[in-house]
Short mmCIF file of C-alpha atoms in Angstrom, two decimals:
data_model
loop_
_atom_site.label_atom_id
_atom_site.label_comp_id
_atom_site.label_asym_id
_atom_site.label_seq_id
_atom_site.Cartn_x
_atom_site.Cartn_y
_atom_site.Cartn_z
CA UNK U 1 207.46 211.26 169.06
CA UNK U 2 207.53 208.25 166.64
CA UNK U 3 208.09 210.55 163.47
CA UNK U 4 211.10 212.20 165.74
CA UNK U 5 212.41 209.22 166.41
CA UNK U 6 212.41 207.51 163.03
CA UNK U 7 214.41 210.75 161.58
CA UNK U 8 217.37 209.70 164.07
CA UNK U 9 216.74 206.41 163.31
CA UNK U 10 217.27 206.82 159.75
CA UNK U 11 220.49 209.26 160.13
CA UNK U 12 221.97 206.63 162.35
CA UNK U 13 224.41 204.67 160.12
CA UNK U 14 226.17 202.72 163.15
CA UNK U 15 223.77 199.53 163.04
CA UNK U 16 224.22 198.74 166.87
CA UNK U 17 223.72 201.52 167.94
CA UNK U 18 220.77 201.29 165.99
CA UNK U 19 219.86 198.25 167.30
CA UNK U 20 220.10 199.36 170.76
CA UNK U 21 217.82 202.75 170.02
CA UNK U 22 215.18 200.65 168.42
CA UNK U 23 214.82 197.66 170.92
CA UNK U 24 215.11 200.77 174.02
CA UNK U 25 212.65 203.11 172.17
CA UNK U 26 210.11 199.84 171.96
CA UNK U 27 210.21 198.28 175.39
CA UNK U 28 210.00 202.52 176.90
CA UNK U 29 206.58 202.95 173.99
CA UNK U 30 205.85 200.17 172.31
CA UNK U 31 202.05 198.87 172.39
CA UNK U 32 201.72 194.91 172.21
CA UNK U 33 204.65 192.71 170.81
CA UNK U 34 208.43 194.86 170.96
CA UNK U 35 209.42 193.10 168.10
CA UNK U 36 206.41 194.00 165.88
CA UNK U 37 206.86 197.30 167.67
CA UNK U 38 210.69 196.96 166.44
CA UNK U 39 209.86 196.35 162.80
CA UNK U 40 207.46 198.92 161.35
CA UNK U 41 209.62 201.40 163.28
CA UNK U 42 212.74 199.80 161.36
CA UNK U 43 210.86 199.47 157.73
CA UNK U 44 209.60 203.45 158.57
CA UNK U 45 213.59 204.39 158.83
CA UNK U 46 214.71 201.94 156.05
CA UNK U 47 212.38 204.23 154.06
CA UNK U 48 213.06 207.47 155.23
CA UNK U 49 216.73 206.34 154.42
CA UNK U 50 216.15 205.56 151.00
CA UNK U 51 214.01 208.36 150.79
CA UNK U 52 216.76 210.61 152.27
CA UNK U 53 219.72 208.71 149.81
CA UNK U 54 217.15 209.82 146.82
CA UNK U 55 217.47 213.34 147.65
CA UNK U 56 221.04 213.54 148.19
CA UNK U 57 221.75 211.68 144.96
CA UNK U 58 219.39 213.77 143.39
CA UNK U 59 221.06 217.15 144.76
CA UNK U 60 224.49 216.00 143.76
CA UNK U 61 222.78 215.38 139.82
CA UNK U 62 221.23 218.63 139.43
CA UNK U 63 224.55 220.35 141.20
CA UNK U 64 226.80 218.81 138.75
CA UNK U 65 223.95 219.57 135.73
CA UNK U 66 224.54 223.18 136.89
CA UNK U 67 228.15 222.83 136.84
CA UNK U 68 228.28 221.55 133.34
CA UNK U 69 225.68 224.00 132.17
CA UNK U 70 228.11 226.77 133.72
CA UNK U 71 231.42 225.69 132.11
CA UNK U 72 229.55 225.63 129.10
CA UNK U 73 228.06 229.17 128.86
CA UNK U 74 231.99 230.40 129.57
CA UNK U 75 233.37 228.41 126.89
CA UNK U 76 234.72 226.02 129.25
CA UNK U 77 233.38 222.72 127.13
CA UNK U 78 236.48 220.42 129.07
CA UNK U 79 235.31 221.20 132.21
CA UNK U 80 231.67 220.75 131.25
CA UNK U 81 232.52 216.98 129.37
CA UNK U 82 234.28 216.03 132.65
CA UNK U 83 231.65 217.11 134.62
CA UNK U 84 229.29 215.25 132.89
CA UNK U 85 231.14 212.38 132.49
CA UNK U 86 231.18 211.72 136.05
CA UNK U 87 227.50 212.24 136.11
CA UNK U 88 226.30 209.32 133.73
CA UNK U 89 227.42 206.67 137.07
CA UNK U 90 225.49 209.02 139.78
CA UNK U 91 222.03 209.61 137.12
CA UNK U 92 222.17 205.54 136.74
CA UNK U 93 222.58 204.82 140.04
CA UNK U 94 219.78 207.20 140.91
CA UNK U 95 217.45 205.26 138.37
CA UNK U 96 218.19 202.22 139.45
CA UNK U 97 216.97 202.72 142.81
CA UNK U 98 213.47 204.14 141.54
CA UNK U 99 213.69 200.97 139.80
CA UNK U 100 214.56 198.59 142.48
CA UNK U 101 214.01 200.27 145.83
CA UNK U 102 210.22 198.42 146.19
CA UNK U 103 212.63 195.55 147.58
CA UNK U 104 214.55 197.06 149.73
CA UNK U 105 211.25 197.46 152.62
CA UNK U 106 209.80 194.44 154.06
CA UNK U 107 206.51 193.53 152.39
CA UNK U 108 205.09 191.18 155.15
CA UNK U 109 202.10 193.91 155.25
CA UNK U 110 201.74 193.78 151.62
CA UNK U 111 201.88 189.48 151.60
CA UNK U 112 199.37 189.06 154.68
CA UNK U 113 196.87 191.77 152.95
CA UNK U 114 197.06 189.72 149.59
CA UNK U 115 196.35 186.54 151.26
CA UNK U 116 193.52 187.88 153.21
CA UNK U 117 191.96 189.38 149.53
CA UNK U 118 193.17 186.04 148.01
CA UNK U 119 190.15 185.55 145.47
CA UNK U 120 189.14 181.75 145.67
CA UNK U 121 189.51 179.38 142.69
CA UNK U 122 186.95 178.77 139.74
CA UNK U 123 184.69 175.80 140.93
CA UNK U 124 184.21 173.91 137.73
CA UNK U 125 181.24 172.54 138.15
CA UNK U 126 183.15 168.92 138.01
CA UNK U 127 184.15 166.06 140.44
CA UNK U 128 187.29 164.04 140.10
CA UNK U 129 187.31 160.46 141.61
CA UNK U 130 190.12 160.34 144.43
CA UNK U 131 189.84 156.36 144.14
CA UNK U 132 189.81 154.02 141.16
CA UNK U 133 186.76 152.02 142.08
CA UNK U 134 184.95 155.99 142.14
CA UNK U 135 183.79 155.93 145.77
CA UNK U 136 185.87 159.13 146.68
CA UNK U 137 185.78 162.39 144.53
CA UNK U 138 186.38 165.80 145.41
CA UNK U 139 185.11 168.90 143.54
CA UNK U 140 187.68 170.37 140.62
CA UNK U 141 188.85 173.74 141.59
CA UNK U 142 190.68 176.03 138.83
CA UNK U 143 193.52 177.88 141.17
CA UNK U 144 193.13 181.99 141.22
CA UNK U 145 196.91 182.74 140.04
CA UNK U 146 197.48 179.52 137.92
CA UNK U 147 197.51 178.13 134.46
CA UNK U 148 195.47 175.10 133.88
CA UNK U 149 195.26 173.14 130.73
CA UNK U 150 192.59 171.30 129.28
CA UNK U 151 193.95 168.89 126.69
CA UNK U 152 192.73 166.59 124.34
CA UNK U 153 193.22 165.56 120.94
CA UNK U 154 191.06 166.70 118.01
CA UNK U 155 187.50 166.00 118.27
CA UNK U 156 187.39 164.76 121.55
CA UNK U 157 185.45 167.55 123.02
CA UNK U 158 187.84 170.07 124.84
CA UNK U 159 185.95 173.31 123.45
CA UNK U 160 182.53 171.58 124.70
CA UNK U 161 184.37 170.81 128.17
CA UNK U 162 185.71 174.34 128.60
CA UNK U 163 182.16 175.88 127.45
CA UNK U 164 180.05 174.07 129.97
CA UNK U 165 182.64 174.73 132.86
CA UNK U 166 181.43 178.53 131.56
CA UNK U 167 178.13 178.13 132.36
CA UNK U 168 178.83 175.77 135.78
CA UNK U 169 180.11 179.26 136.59
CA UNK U 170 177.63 181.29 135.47
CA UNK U 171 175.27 179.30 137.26
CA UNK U 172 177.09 179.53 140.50
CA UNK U 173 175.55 180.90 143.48
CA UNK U 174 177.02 183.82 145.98
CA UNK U 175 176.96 182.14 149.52
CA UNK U 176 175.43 183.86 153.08
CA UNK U 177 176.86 184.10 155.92
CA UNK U 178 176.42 180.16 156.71
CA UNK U 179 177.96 179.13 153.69
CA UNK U 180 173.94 178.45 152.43
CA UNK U 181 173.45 179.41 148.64
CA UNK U 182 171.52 182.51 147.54
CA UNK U 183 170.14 184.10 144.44
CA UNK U 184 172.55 186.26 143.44
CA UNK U 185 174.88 185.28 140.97
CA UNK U 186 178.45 185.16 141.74
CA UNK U 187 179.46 188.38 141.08
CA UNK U 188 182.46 189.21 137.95
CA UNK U 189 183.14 188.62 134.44
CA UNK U 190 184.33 185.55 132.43
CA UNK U 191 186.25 186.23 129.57
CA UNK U 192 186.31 183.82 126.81
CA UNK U 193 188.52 184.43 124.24
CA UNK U 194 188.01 182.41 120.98
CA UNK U 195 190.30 181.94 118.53
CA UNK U 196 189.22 178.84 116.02
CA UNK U 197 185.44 180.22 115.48
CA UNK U 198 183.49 183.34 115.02
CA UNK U 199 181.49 185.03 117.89
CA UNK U 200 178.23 184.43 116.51
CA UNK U 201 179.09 180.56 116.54
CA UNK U 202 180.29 180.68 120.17
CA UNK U 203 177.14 182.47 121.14
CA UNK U 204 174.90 180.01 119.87
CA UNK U 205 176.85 176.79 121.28
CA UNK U 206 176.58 178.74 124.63
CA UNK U 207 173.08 179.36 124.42
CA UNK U 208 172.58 175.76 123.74
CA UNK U 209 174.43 174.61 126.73
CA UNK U 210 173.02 177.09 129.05
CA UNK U 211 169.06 176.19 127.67
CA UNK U 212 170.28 172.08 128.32
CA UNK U 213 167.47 171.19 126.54
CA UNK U 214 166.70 168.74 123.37
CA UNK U 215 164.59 170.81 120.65
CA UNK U 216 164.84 167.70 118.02
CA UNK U 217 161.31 167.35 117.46
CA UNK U 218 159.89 164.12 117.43
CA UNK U 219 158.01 162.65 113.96
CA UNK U 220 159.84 165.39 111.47
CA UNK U 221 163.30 165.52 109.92
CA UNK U 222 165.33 165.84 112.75
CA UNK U 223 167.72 168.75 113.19
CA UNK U 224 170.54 169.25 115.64
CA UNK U 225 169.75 171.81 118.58
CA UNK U 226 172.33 173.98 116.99
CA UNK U 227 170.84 174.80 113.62
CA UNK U 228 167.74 175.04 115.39
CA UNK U 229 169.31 177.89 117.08
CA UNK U 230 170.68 178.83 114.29
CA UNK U 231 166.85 179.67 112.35
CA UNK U 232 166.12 181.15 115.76
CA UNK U 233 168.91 183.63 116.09
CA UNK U 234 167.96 183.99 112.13
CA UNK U 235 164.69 185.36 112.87
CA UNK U 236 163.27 182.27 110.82
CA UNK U 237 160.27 180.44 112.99
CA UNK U 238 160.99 177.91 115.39
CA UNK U 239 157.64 175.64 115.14
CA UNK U 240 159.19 172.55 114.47
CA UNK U 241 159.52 172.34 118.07
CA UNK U 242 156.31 170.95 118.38
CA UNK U 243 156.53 170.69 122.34
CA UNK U 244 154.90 174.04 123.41
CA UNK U 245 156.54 173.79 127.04
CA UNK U 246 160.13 172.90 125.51
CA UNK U 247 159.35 175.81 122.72
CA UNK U 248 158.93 177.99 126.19
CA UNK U 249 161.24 176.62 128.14
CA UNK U 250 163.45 177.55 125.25
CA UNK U 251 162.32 181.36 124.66
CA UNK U 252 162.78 181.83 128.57
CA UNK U 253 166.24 180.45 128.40
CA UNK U 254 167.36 182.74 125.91
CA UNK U 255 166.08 185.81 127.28
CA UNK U 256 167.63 185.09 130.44
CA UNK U 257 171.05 184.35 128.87
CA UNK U 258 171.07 187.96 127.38
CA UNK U 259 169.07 189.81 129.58
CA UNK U 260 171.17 188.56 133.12
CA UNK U 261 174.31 186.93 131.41
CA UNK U 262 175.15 188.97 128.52
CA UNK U 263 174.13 192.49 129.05
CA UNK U 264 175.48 192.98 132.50
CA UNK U 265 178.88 191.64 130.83
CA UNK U 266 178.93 188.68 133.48
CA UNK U 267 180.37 186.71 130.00
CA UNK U 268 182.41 188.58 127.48
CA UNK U 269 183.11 186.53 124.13
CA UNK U 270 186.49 188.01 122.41
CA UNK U 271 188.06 187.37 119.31
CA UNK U 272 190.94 189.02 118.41
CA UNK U 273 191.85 190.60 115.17
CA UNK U 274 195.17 188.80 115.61
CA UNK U 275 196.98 185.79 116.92
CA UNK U 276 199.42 187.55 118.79
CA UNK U 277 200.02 187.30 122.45
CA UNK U 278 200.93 190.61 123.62
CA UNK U 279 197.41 191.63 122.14
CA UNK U 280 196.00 188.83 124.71
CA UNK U 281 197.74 190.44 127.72
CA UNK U 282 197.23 194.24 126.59
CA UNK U 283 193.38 193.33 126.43
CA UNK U 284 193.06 191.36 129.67
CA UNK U 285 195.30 194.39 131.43
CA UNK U 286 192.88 196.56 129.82
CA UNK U 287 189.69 194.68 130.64
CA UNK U 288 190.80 194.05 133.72
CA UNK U 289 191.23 197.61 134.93
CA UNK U 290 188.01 199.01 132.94
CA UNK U 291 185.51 196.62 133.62
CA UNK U 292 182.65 197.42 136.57
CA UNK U 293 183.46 193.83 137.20
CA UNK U 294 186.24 192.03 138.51
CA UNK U 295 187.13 189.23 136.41
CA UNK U 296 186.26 186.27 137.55
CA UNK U 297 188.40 183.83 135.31
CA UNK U 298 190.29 184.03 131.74
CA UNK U 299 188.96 181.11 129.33
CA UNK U 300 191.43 180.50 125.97
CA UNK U 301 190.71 177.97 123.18
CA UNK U 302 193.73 177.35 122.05
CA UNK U 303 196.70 177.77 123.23
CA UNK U 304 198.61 176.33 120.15
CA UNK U 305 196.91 179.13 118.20
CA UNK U 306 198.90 181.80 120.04
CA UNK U 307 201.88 183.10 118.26
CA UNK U 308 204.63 185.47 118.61
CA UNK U 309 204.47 189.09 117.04
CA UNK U 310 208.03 188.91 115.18
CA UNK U 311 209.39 190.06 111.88
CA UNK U 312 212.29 187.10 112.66
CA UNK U 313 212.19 184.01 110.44
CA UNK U 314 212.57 180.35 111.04
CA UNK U 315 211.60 181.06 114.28
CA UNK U 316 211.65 177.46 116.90
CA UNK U 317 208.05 176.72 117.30
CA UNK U 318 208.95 175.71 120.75
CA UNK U 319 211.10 178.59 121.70
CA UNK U 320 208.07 180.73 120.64
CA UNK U 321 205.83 178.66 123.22
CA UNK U 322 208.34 178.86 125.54
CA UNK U 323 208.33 183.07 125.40
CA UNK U 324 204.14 182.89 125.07
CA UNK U 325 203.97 180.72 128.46
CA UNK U 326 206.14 182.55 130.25
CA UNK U 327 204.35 185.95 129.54
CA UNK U 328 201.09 184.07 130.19
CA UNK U 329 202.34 182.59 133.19
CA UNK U 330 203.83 185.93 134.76
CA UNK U 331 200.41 187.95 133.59
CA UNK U 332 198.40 185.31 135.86
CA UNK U 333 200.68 185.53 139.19
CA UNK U 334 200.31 189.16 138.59
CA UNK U 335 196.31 189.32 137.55
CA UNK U 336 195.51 186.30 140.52
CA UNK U 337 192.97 184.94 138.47
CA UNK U 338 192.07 181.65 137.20
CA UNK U 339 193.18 180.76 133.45
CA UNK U 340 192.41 178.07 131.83
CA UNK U 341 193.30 177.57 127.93
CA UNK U 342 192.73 174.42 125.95
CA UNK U 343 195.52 172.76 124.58
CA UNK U 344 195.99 170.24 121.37
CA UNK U 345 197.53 166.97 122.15
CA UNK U 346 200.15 165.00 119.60
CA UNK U 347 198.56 162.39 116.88
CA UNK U 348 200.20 159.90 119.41
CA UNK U 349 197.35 159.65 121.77
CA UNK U 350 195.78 156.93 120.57
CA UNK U 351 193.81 155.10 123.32
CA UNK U 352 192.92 156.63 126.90
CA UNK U 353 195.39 154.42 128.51
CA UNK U 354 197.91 156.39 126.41
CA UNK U 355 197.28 159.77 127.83
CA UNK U 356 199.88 161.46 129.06
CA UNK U 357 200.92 165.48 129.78
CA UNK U 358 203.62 164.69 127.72
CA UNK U 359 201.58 164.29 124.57
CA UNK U 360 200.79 168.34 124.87
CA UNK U 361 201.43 169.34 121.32
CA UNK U 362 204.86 171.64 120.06
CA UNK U 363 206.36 172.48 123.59
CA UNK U 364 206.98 170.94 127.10
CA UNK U 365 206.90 174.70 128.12
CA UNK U 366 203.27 173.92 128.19
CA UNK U 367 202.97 171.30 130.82
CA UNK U 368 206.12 173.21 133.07
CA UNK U 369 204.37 176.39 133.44
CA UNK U 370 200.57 174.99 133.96
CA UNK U 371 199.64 174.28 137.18
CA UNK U 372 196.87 171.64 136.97
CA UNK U 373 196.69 169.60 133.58
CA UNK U 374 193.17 168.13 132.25
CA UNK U 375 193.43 165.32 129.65
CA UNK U 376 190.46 164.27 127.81
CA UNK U 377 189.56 161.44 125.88
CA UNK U 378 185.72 161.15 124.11
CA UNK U 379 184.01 157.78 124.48
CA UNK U 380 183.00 158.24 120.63
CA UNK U 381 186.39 157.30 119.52
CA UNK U 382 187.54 153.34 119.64
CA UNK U 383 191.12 152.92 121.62
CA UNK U 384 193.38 151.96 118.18
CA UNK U 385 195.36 149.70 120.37
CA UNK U 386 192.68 147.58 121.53
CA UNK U 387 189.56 148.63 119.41
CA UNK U 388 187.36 148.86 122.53
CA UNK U 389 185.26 151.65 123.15
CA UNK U 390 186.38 153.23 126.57
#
């Protein structure tokens, strides 16, 4: 009865007398609400209509195609170019609507299905004080769907920062039923795309912040827990860590980071062969549809080292941000996943008090399509405006 009824629905063209057949038809069969009732038998006949405008439009093409094809097998070639002529509008019209017609149906379906899948944010593994004096904080979330920026001038740590909120995640636990942690891993992948150093080096600085311990031995020449890592991955022998339980400690941590990190792909390390954005996006689309999976969150360090694929010279560094952003940006609505990219901040920032989004190196297209903005400043450096340490 309701597929009878949305074919006269859809062939009525007199909208109130539509109205009226709709709003009788759901009081005399309608289950629950009449106006939900009302609506997905309206968006049923706004489709069949569309549906039904396709196929006429369609007809009339391959009628007049005949036509032409006709007039020209008896010479007629006038008849045929005036045929055709007055087919280029109908065939554009007709592609148009395959184009456009997704937003021609009401997508409240689609919207309340999205937000019930809605993937929560990346917990960071981080607290940010709500109050000045530090007595409030609140945990730092990464938005599923968003850009967020972690910025900091050179040297100041932003490719440590965005590493160890890696491994906060990695280290994350799946939740039960009461919201208790379990042992299972949060399931997905982290992508980390690196674009300053080599994969090997990446590796290693991960395995070092996912070990968290100190292997500097204690009465040698002391050597920084990266070059010990370093021999290790080397194959050269590691007993200048004296400590037999850190030397084990150590072993265990590393064979856990490949074995249940690694292998199962829950952290991919990328570098591309180029700069280029598109590649970016035409991996992560990739990625994103092959991998077992889901992707968890997109990790970029740096943004600034993104360019443009163009053969066009003296291109505006800024209008090339501007085009890389807004790619990014749409990609992420799209994708619904966290990404977070470090960014380079100007020569300006010269103290912590100075810190400002507006600092965010070559583009202000940067801070308008980011969502949440991270500035970092490393207590190593002395403020040049005050010479304090902060």
């Amino acid at each position: 009865l309701e597929e009878r009824f949305v074919e006269l629905i859809s062939s009525t063209r007199n909208e109130t007398q539509r109205h009226g057949l709709l709003y009788d038809f759901s009081q005399r069969y309608g289950k629950g609400s009449v106006t939900t009732f009302e609506k997905a038998i309206t968006e049923k006949a706004d489709k069949a209509r569309a549906e039904q405008t396709k196929s006429e439009k369609k007809a009339k093409v391959e009628e007049a195609l005949q036509k032409a094809l006709t007039a020209l097998q008896k010479g007629n070639t006038q008849e045929a170019e005036k045929t055709l002529s007055g087919l280029d509008k109908d065939v554009r019209v007709l592609a148009e609507r395959d184009k456009y017609r997704e937003h021609l149906f009401s997508n409240s379906s689609e919207i309340l299905q999205s937000l019930k899948q809605r993937p929560r944010g990346l917990n960071s593994g981080f607290q940010i004080e709500l109050e000045t004096d530090g007595t409030k904080r609140h945990e730092l979330i990464f938005p599923e769907g968003a850009i967020t920026l972690i910025g900091a001038s050179s040297n100041h740590g932003k490719s440590t920062v965005l590493k160890n909120i890696v491994i906060n995640a990695l280290n994350e636990r799946k939740k039960d039923a009461m919201g208790h942690d379990t042992n299972a891993p949060v399931p997905g992948t982290l992508l980390y795309f690196t674009y300053e150093e080599n994969i090997e080096a990446v590796f290693r600085q991960f395995v070092n912040a996912y070990a968290n311990l100190n292997l500097n031995p204690i009465g040698l020449e002391r050597k920084k827990n990266i070059e010990i890592i370093e021999d290790f991955f080397s194959g050269y022998d590691t007993y200048f860590v004296k400590n037999p339980d850190t030397r084990k400690k150590f072993n265990r941590k590393v064979r856990e980071f490949v074995k249940d990190i690694m292998e199962p792909q829950r952290l991919k390390i990328i570098r591309l062969d180029s700069n280029f954005h598109d590649d970016l996006l035409g991996v992560l689309r990739f990625l994103k549809e092959e991998f077992a999976l889901p992707v968890r969150a997109v990790f970029v360090d740096y943004v600034q080292c993104l360019s443009v694929d163009t053969d066009k010279r003296n291109v505006i560094r800024t209008e090339e941000l501007k085009e890389i952003m807004t790619s990014i940006d749409k990609y992420v609505q799209e994708a619904k996943v966290p990404f977070i990219m470090t960014a380079q901040l100007t020569r300006s920032a010269k103290s912590f008090h100075d810190l400002k989004n507006s600092l965010l190196s070559e583009s202000s297209w940067l801070e308008k399509t980011a969502s949440e903005i991270l500035l970092l400043w490393s207590n190593r450096f002395k403020s040049e405006t005050d010479g304090k340490v902060i």
